[in-house]
PDB file of N, CA and C in Angstrom:
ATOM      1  N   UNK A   1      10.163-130.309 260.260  1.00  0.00           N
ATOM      2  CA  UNK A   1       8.963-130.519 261.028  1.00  0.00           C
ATOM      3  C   UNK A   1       9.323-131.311 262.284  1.00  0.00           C
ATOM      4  N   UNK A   2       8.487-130.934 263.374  1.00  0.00           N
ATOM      5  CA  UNK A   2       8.913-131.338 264.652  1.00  0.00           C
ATOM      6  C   UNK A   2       8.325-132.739 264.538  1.00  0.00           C
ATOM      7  N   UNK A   3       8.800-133.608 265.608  1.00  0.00           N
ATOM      8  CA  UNK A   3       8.440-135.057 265.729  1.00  0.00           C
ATOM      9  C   UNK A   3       6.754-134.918 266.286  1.00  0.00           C
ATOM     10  N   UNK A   4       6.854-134.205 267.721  1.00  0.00           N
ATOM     11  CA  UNK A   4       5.196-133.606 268.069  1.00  0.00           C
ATOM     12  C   UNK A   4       4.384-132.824 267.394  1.00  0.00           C
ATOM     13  N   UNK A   5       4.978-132.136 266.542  1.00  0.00           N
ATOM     14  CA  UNK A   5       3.844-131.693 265.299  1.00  0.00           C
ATOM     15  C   UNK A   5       3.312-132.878 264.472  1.00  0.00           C
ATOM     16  N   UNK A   6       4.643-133.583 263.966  1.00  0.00           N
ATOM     17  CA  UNK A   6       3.750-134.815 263.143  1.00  0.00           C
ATOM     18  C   UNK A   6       3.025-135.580 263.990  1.00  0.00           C
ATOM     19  N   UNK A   7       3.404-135.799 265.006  1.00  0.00           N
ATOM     20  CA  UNK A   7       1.777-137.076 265.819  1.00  0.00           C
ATOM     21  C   UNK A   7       1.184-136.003 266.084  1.00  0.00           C
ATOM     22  N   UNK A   8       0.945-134.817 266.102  1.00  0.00           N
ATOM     23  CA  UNK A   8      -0.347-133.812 266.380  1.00  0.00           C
ATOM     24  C   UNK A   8      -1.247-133.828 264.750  1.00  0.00           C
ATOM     25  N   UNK A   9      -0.473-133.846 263.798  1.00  0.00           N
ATOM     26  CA  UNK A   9      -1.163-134.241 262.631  1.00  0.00           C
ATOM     27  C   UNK A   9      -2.175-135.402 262.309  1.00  0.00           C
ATOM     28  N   UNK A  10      -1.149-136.050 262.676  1.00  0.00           N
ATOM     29  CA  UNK A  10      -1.782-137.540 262.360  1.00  0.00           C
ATOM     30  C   UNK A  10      -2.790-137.624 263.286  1.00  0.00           C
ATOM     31  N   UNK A  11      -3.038-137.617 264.916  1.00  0.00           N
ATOM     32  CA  UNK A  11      -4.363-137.789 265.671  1.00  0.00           C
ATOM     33  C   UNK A  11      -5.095-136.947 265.125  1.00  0.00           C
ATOM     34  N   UNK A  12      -4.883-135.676 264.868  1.00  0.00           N
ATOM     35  CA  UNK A  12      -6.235-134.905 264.286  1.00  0.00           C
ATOM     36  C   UNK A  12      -6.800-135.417 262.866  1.00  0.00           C
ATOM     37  N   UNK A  13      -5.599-135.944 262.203  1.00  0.00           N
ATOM     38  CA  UNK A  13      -6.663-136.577 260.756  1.00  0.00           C
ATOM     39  C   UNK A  13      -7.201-138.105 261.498  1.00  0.00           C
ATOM     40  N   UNK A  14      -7.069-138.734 262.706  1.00  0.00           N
ATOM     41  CA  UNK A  14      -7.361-140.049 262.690  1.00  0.00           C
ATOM     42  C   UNK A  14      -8.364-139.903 263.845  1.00  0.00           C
ATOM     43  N   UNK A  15      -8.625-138.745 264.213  1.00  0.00           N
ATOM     44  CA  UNK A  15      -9.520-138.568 265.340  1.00  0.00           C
ATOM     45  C   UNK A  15     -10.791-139.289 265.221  1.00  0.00           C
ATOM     46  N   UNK A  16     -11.499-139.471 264.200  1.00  0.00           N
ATOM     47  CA  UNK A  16     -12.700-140.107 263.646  1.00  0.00           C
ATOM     48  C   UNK A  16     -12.241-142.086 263.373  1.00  0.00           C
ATOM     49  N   UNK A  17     -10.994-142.059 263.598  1.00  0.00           N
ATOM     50  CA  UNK A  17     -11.214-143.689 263.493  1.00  0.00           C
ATOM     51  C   UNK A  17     -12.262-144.633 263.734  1.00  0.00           C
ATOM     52  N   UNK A  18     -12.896-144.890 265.110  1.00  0.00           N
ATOM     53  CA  UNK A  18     -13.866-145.491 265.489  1.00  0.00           C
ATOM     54  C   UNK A  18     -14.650-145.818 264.381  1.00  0.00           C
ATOM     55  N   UNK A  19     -15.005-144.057 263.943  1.00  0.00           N
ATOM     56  CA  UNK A  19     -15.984-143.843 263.216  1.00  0.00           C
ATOM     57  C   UNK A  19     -16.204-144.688 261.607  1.00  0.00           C
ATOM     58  N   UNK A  20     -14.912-144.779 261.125  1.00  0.00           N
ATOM     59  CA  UNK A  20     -14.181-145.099 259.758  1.00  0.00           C
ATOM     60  C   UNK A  20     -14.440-147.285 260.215  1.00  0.00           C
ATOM     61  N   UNK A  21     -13.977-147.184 261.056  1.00  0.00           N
ATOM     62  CA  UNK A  21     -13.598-148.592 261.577  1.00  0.00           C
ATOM     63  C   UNK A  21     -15.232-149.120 261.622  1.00  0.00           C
ATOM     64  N   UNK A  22     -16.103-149.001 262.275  1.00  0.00           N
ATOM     65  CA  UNK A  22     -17.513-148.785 262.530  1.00  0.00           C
ATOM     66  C   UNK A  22     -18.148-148.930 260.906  1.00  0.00           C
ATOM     67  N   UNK A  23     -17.906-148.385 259.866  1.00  0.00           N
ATOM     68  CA  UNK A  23     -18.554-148.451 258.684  1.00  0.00           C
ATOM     69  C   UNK A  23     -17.511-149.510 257.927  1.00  0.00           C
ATOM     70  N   UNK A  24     -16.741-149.507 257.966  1.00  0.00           N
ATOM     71  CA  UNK A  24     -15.613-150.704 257.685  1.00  0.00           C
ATOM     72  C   UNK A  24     -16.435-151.767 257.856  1.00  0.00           C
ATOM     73  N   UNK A  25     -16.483-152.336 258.971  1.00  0.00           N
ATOM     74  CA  UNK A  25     -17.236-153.389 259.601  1.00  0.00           C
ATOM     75  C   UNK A  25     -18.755-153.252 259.120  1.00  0.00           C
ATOM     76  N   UNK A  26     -19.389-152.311 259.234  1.00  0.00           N
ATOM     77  CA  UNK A  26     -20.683-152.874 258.520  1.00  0.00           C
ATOM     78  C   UNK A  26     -20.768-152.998 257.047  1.00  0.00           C
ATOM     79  N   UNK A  27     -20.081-152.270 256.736  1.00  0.00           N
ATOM     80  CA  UNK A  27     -20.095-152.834 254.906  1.00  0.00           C
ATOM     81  C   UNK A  27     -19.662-154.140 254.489  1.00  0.00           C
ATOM     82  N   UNK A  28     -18.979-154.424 255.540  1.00  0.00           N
ATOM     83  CA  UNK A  28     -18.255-155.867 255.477  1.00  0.00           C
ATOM     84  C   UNK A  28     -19.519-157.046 255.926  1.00  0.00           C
ATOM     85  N   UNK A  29     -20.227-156.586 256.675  1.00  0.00           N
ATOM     86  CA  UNK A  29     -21.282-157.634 257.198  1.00  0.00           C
ATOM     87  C   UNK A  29     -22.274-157.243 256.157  1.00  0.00           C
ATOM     88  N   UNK A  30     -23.037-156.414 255.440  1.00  0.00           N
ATOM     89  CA  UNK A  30     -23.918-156.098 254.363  1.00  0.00           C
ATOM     90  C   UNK A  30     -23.701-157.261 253.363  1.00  0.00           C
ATOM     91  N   UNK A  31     -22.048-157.091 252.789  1.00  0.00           N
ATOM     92  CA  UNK A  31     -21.738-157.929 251.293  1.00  0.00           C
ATOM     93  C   UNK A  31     -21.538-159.428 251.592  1.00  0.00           C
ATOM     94  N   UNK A  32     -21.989-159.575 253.211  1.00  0.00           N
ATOM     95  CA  UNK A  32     -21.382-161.192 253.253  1.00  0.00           C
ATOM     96  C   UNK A  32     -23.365-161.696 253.751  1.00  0.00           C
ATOM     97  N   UNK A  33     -24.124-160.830 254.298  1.00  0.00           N
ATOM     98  CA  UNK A  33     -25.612-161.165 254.536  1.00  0.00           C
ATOM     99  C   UNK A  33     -26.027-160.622 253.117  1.00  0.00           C
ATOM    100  N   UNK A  34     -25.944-159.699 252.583  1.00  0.00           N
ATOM    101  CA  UNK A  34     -26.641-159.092 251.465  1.00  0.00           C
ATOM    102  C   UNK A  34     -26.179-158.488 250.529  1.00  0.00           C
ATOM    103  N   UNK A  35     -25.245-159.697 249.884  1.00  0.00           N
ATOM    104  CA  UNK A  35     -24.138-158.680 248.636  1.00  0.00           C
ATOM    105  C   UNK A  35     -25.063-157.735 247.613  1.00  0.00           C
ATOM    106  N   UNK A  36     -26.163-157.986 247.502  1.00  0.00           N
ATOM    107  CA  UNK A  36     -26.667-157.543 246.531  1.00  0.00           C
ATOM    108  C   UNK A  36     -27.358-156.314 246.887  1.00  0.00           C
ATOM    109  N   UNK A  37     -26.985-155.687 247.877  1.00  0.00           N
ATOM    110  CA  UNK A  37     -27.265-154.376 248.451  1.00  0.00           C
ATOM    111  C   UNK A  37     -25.932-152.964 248.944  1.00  0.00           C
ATOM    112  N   UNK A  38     -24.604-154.031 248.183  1.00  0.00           N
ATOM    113  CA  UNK A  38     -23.850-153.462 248.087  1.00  0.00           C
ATOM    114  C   UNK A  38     -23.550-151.685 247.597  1.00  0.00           C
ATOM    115  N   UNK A  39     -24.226-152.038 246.353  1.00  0.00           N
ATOM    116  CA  UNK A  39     -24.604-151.404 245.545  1.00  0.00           C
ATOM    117  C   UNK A  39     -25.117-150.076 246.059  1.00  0.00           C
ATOM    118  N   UNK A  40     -26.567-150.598 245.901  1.00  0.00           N
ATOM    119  CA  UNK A  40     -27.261-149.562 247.120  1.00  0.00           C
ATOM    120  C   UNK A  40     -26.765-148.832 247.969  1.00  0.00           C
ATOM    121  N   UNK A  41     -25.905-149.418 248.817  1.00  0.00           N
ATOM    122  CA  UNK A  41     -25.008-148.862 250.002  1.00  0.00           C
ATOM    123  C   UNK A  41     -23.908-147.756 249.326  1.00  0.00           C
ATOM    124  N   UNK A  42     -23.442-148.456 248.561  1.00  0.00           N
ATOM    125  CA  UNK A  42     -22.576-147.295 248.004  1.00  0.00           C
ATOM    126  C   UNK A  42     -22.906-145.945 246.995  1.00  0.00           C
ATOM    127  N   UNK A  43     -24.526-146.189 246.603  1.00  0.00           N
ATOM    128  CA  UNK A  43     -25.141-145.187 245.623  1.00  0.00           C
ATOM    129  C   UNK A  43     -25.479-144.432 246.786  1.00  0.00           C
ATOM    130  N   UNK A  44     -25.762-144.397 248.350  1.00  0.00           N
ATOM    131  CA  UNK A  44     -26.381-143.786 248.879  1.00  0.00           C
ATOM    132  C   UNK A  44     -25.511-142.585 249.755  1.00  0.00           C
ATOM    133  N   UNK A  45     -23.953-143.905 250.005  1.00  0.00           N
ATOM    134  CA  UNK A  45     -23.069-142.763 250.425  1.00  0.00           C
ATOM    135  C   UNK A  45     -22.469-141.877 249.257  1.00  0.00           C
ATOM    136  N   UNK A  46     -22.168-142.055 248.091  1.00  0.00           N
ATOM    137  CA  UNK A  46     -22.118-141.196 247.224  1.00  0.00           C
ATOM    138  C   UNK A  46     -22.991-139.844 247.386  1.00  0.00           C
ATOM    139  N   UNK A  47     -24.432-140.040 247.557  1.00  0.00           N
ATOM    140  CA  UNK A  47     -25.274-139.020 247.893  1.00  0.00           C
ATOM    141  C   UNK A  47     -24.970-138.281 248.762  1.00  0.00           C
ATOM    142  N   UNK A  48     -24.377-138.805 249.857  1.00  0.00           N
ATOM    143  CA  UNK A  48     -24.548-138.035 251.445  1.00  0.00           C
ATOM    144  C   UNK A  48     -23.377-137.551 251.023  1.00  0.00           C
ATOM    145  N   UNK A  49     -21.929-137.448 250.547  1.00  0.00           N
ATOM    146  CA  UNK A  49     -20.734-137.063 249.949  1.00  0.00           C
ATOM    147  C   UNK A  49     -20.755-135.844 249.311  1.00  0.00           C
ATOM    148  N   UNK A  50     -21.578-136.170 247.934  1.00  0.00           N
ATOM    149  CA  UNK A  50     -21.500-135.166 247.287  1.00  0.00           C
ATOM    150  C   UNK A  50     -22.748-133.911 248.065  1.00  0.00           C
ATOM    151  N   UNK A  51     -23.698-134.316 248.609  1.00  0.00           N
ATOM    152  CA  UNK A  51     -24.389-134.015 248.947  1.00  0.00           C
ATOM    153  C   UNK A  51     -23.654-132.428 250.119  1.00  0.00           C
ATOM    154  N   UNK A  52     -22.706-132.997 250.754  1.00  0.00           N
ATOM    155  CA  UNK A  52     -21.759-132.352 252.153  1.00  0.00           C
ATOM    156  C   UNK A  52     -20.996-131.458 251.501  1.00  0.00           C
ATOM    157  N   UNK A  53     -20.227-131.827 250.086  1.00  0.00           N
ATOM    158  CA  UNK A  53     -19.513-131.237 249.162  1.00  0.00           C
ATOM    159  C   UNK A  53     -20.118-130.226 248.930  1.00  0.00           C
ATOM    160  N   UNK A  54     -21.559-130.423 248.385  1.00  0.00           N
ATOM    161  CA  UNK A  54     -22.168-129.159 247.413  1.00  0.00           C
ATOM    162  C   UNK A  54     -22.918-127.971 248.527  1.00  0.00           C
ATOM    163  N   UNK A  55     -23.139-128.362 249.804  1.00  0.00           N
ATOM    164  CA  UNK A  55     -23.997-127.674 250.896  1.00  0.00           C
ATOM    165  C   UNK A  55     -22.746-126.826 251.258  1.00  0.00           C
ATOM    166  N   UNK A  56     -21.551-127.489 251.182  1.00  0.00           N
ATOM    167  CA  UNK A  56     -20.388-126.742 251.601  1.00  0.00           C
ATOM    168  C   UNK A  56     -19.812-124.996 250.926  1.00  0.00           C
ATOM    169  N   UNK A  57     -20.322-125.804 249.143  1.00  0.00           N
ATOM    170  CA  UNK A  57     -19.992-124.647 248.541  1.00  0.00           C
ATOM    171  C   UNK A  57     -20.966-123.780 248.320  1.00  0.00           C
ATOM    172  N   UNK A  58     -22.108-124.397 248.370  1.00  0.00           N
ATOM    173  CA  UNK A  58     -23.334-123.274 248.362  1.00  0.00           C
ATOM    174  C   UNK A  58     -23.050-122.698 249.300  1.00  0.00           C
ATOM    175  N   UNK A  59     -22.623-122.881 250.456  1.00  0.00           N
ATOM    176  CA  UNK A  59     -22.682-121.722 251.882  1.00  0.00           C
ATOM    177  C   UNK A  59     -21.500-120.899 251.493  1.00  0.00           C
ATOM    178  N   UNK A  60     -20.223-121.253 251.219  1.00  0.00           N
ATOM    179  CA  UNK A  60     -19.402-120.663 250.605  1.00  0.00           C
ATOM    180  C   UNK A  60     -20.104-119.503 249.388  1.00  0.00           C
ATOM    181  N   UNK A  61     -20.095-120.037 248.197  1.00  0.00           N
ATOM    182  CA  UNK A  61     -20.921-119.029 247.141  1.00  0.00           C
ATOM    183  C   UNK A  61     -21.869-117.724 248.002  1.00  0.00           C
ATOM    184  N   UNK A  62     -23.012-118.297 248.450  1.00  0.00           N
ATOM    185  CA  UNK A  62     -23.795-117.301 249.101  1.00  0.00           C
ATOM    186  C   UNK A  62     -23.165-116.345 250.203  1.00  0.00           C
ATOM    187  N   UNK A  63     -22.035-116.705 250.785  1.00  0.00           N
ATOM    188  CA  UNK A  63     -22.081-115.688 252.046  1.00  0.00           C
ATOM    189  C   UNK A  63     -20.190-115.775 251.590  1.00  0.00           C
ATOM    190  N   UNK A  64     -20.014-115.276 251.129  1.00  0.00           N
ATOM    191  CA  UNK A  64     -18.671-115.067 250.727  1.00  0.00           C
ATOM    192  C   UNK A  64     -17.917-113.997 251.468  1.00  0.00           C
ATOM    193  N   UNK A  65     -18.294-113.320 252.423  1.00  0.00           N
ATOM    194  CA  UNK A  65     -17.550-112.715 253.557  1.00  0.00           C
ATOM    195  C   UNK A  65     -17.891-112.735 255.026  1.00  0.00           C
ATOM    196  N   UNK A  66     -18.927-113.701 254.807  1.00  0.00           N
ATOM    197  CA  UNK A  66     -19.676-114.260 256.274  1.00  0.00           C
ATOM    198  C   UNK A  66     -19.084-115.387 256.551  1.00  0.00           C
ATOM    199  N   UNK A  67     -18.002-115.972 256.292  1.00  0.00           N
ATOM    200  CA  UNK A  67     -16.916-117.261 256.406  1.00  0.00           C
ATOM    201  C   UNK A  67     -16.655-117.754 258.014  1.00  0.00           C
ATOM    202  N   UNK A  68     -16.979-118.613 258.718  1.00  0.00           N
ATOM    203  CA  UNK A  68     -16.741-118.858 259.789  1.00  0.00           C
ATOM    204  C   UNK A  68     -15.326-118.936 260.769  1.00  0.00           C
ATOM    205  N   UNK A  69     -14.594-118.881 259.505  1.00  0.00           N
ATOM    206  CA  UNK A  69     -13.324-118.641 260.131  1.00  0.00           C
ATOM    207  C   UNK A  69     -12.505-117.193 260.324  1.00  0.00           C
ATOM    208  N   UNK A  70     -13.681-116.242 259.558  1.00  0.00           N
ATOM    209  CA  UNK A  70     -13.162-115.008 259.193  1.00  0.00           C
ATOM    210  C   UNK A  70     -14.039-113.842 260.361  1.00  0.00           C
ATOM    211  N   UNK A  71     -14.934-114.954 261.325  1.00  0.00           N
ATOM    212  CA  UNK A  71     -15.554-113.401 261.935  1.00  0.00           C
ATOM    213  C   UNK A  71     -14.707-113.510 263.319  1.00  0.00           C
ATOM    214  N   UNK A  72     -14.661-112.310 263.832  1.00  0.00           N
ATOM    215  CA  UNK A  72     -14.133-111.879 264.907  1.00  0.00           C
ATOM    216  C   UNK A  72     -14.894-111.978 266.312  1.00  0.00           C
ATOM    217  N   UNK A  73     -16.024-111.736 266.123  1.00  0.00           N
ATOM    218  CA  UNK A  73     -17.142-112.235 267.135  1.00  0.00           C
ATOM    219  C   UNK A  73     -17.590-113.046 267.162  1.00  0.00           C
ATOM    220  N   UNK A  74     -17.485-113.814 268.605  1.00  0.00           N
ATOM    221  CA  UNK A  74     -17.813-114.989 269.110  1.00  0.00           C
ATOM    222  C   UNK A  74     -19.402-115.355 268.351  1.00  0.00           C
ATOM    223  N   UNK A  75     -20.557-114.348 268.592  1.00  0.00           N
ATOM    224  CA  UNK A  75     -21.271-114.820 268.313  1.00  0.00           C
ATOM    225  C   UNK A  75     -21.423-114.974 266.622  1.00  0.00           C
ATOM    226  N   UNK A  76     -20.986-114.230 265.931  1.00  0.00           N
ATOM    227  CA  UNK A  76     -21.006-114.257 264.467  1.00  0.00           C
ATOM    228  C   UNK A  76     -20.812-115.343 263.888  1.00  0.00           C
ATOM    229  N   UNK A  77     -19.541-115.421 264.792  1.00  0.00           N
ATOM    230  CA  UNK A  77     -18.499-116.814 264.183  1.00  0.00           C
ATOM    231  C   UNK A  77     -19.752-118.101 264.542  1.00  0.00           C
ATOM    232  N   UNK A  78     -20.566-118.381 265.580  1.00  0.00           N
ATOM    233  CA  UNK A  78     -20.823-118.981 266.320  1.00  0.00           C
ATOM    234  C   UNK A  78     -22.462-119.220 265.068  1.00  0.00           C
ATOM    235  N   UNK A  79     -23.230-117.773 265.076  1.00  0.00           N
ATOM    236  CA  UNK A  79     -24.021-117.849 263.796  1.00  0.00           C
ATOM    237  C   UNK A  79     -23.825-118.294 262.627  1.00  0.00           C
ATOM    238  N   UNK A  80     -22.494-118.241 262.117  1.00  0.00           N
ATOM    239  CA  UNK A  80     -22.186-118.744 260.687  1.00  0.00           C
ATOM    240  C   UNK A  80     -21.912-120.463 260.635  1.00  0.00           C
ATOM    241  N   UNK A  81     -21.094-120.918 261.905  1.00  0.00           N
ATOM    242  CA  UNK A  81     -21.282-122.264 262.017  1.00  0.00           C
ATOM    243  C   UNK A  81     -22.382-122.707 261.716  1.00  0.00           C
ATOM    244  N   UNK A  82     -23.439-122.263 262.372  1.00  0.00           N
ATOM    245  CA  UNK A  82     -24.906-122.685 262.152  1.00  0.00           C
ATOM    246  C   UNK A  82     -25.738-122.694 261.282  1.00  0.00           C
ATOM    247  N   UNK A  83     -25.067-121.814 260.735  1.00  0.00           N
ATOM    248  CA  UNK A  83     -25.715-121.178 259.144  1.00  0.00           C
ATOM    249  C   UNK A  83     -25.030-122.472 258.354  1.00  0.00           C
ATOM    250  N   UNK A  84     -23.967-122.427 258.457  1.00  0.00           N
ATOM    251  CA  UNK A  84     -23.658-123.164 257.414  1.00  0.00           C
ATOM    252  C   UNK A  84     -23.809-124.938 257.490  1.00  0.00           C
ATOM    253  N   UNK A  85     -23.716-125.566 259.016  1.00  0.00           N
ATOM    254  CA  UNK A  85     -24.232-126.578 259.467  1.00  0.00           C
ATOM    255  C   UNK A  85     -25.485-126.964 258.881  1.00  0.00           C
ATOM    256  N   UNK A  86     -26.355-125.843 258.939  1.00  0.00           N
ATOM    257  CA  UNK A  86     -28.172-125.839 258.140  1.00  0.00           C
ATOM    258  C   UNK A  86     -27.950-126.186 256.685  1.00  0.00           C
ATOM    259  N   UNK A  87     -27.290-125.288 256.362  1.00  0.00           N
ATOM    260  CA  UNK A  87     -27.484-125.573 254.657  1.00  0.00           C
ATOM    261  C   UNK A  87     -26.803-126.815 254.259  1.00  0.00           C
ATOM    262  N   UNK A  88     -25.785-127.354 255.050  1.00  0.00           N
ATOM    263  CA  UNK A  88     -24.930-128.319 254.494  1.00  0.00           C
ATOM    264  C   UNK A  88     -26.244-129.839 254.661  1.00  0.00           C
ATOM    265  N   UNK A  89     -26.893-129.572 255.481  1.00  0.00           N
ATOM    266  CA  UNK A  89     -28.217-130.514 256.436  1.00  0.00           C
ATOM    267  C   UNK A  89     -29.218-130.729 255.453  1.00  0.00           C
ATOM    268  N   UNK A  90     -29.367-129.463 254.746  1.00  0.00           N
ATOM    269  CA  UNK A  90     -30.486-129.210 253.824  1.00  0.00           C
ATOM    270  C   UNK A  90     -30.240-130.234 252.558  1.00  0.00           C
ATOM    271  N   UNK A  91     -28.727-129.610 252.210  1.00  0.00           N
ATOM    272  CA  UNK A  91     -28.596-130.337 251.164  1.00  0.00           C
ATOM    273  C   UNK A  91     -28.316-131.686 250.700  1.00  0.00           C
ATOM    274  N   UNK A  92     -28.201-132.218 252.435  1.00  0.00           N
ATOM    275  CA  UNK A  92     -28.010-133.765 251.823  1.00  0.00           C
ATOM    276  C   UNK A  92     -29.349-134.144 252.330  1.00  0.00           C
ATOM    277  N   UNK A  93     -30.566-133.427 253.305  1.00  0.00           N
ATOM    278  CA  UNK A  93     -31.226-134.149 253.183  1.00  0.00           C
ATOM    279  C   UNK A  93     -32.212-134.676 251.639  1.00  0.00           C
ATOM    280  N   UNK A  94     -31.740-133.097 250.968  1.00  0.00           N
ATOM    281  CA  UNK A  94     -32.607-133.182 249.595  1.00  0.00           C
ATOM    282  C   UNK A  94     -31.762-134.208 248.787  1.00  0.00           C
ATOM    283  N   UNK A  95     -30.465-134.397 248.731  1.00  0.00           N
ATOM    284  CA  UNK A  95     -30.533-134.842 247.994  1.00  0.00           C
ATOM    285  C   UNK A  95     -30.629-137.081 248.590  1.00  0.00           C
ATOM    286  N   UNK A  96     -30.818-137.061 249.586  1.00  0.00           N
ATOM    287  CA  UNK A  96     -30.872-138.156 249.900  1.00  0.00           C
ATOM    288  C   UNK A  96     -31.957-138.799 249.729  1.00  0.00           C
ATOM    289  N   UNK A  97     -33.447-137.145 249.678  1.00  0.00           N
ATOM    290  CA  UNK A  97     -34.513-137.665 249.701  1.00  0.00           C
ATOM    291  C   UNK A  97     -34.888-137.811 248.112  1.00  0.00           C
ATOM    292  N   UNK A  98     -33.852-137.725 247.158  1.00  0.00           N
ATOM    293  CA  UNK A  98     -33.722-137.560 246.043  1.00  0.00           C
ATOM    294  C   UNK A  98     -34.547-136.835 244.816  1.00  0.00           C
ATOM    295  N   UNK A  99     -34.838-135.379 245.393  1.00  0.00           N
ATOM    296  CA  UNK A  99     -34.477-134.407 244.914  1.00  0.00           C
ATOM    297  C   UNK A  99     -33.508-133.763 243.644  1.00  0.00           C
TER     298      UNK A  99
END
């Protein structure tokens, strides 16, 4: 493996840092103002998790040759993102709204 393939790896898995760093820090300020909502915090991202997980495979299951990586047309490809963006939306909002 090339030396520029591996740092092309690594920025694309670390591209979201901010993002990671950003919830780092507030979970850290929650358990030191409100340990006792720790809890909470973590029952809820569990939800939104599994929630992304299961919207993922339902779109998968249901459209099993409508795959976004598999259409050839811009717009198809472009519809199935969306399609599947929706359902993944759906399903964590249900299950967040606990459903």
């Amino acid at each position: 493996m090339s030396y520029q393939l591996l740092i092309d790896r690594i920025r694309d898995k670390a591209r979201a840092w901010p993002w990671l760093f950003f919830a780092v820090i507030t979970v850290s300020y929650v358990s030191v103002i409100a340990p006792h909502q720790v809890g909470v915090l973590l029952w809820s991202l569990s939800k939104l998790c599994i929630g992304a997980y299961l919207g993922y495979w339902i779109d998968r299951s249901l459209f099993k040759h409508g795959r976004p990586d598999h259409q050839t047309e811009l717009q198809c490809r472009n519809t199935a993102w969306l399609r599947r963006a929706i359902i993944v939306a759906a399903t964590i909002v249900a299950l967040g709204l606990g459903v």
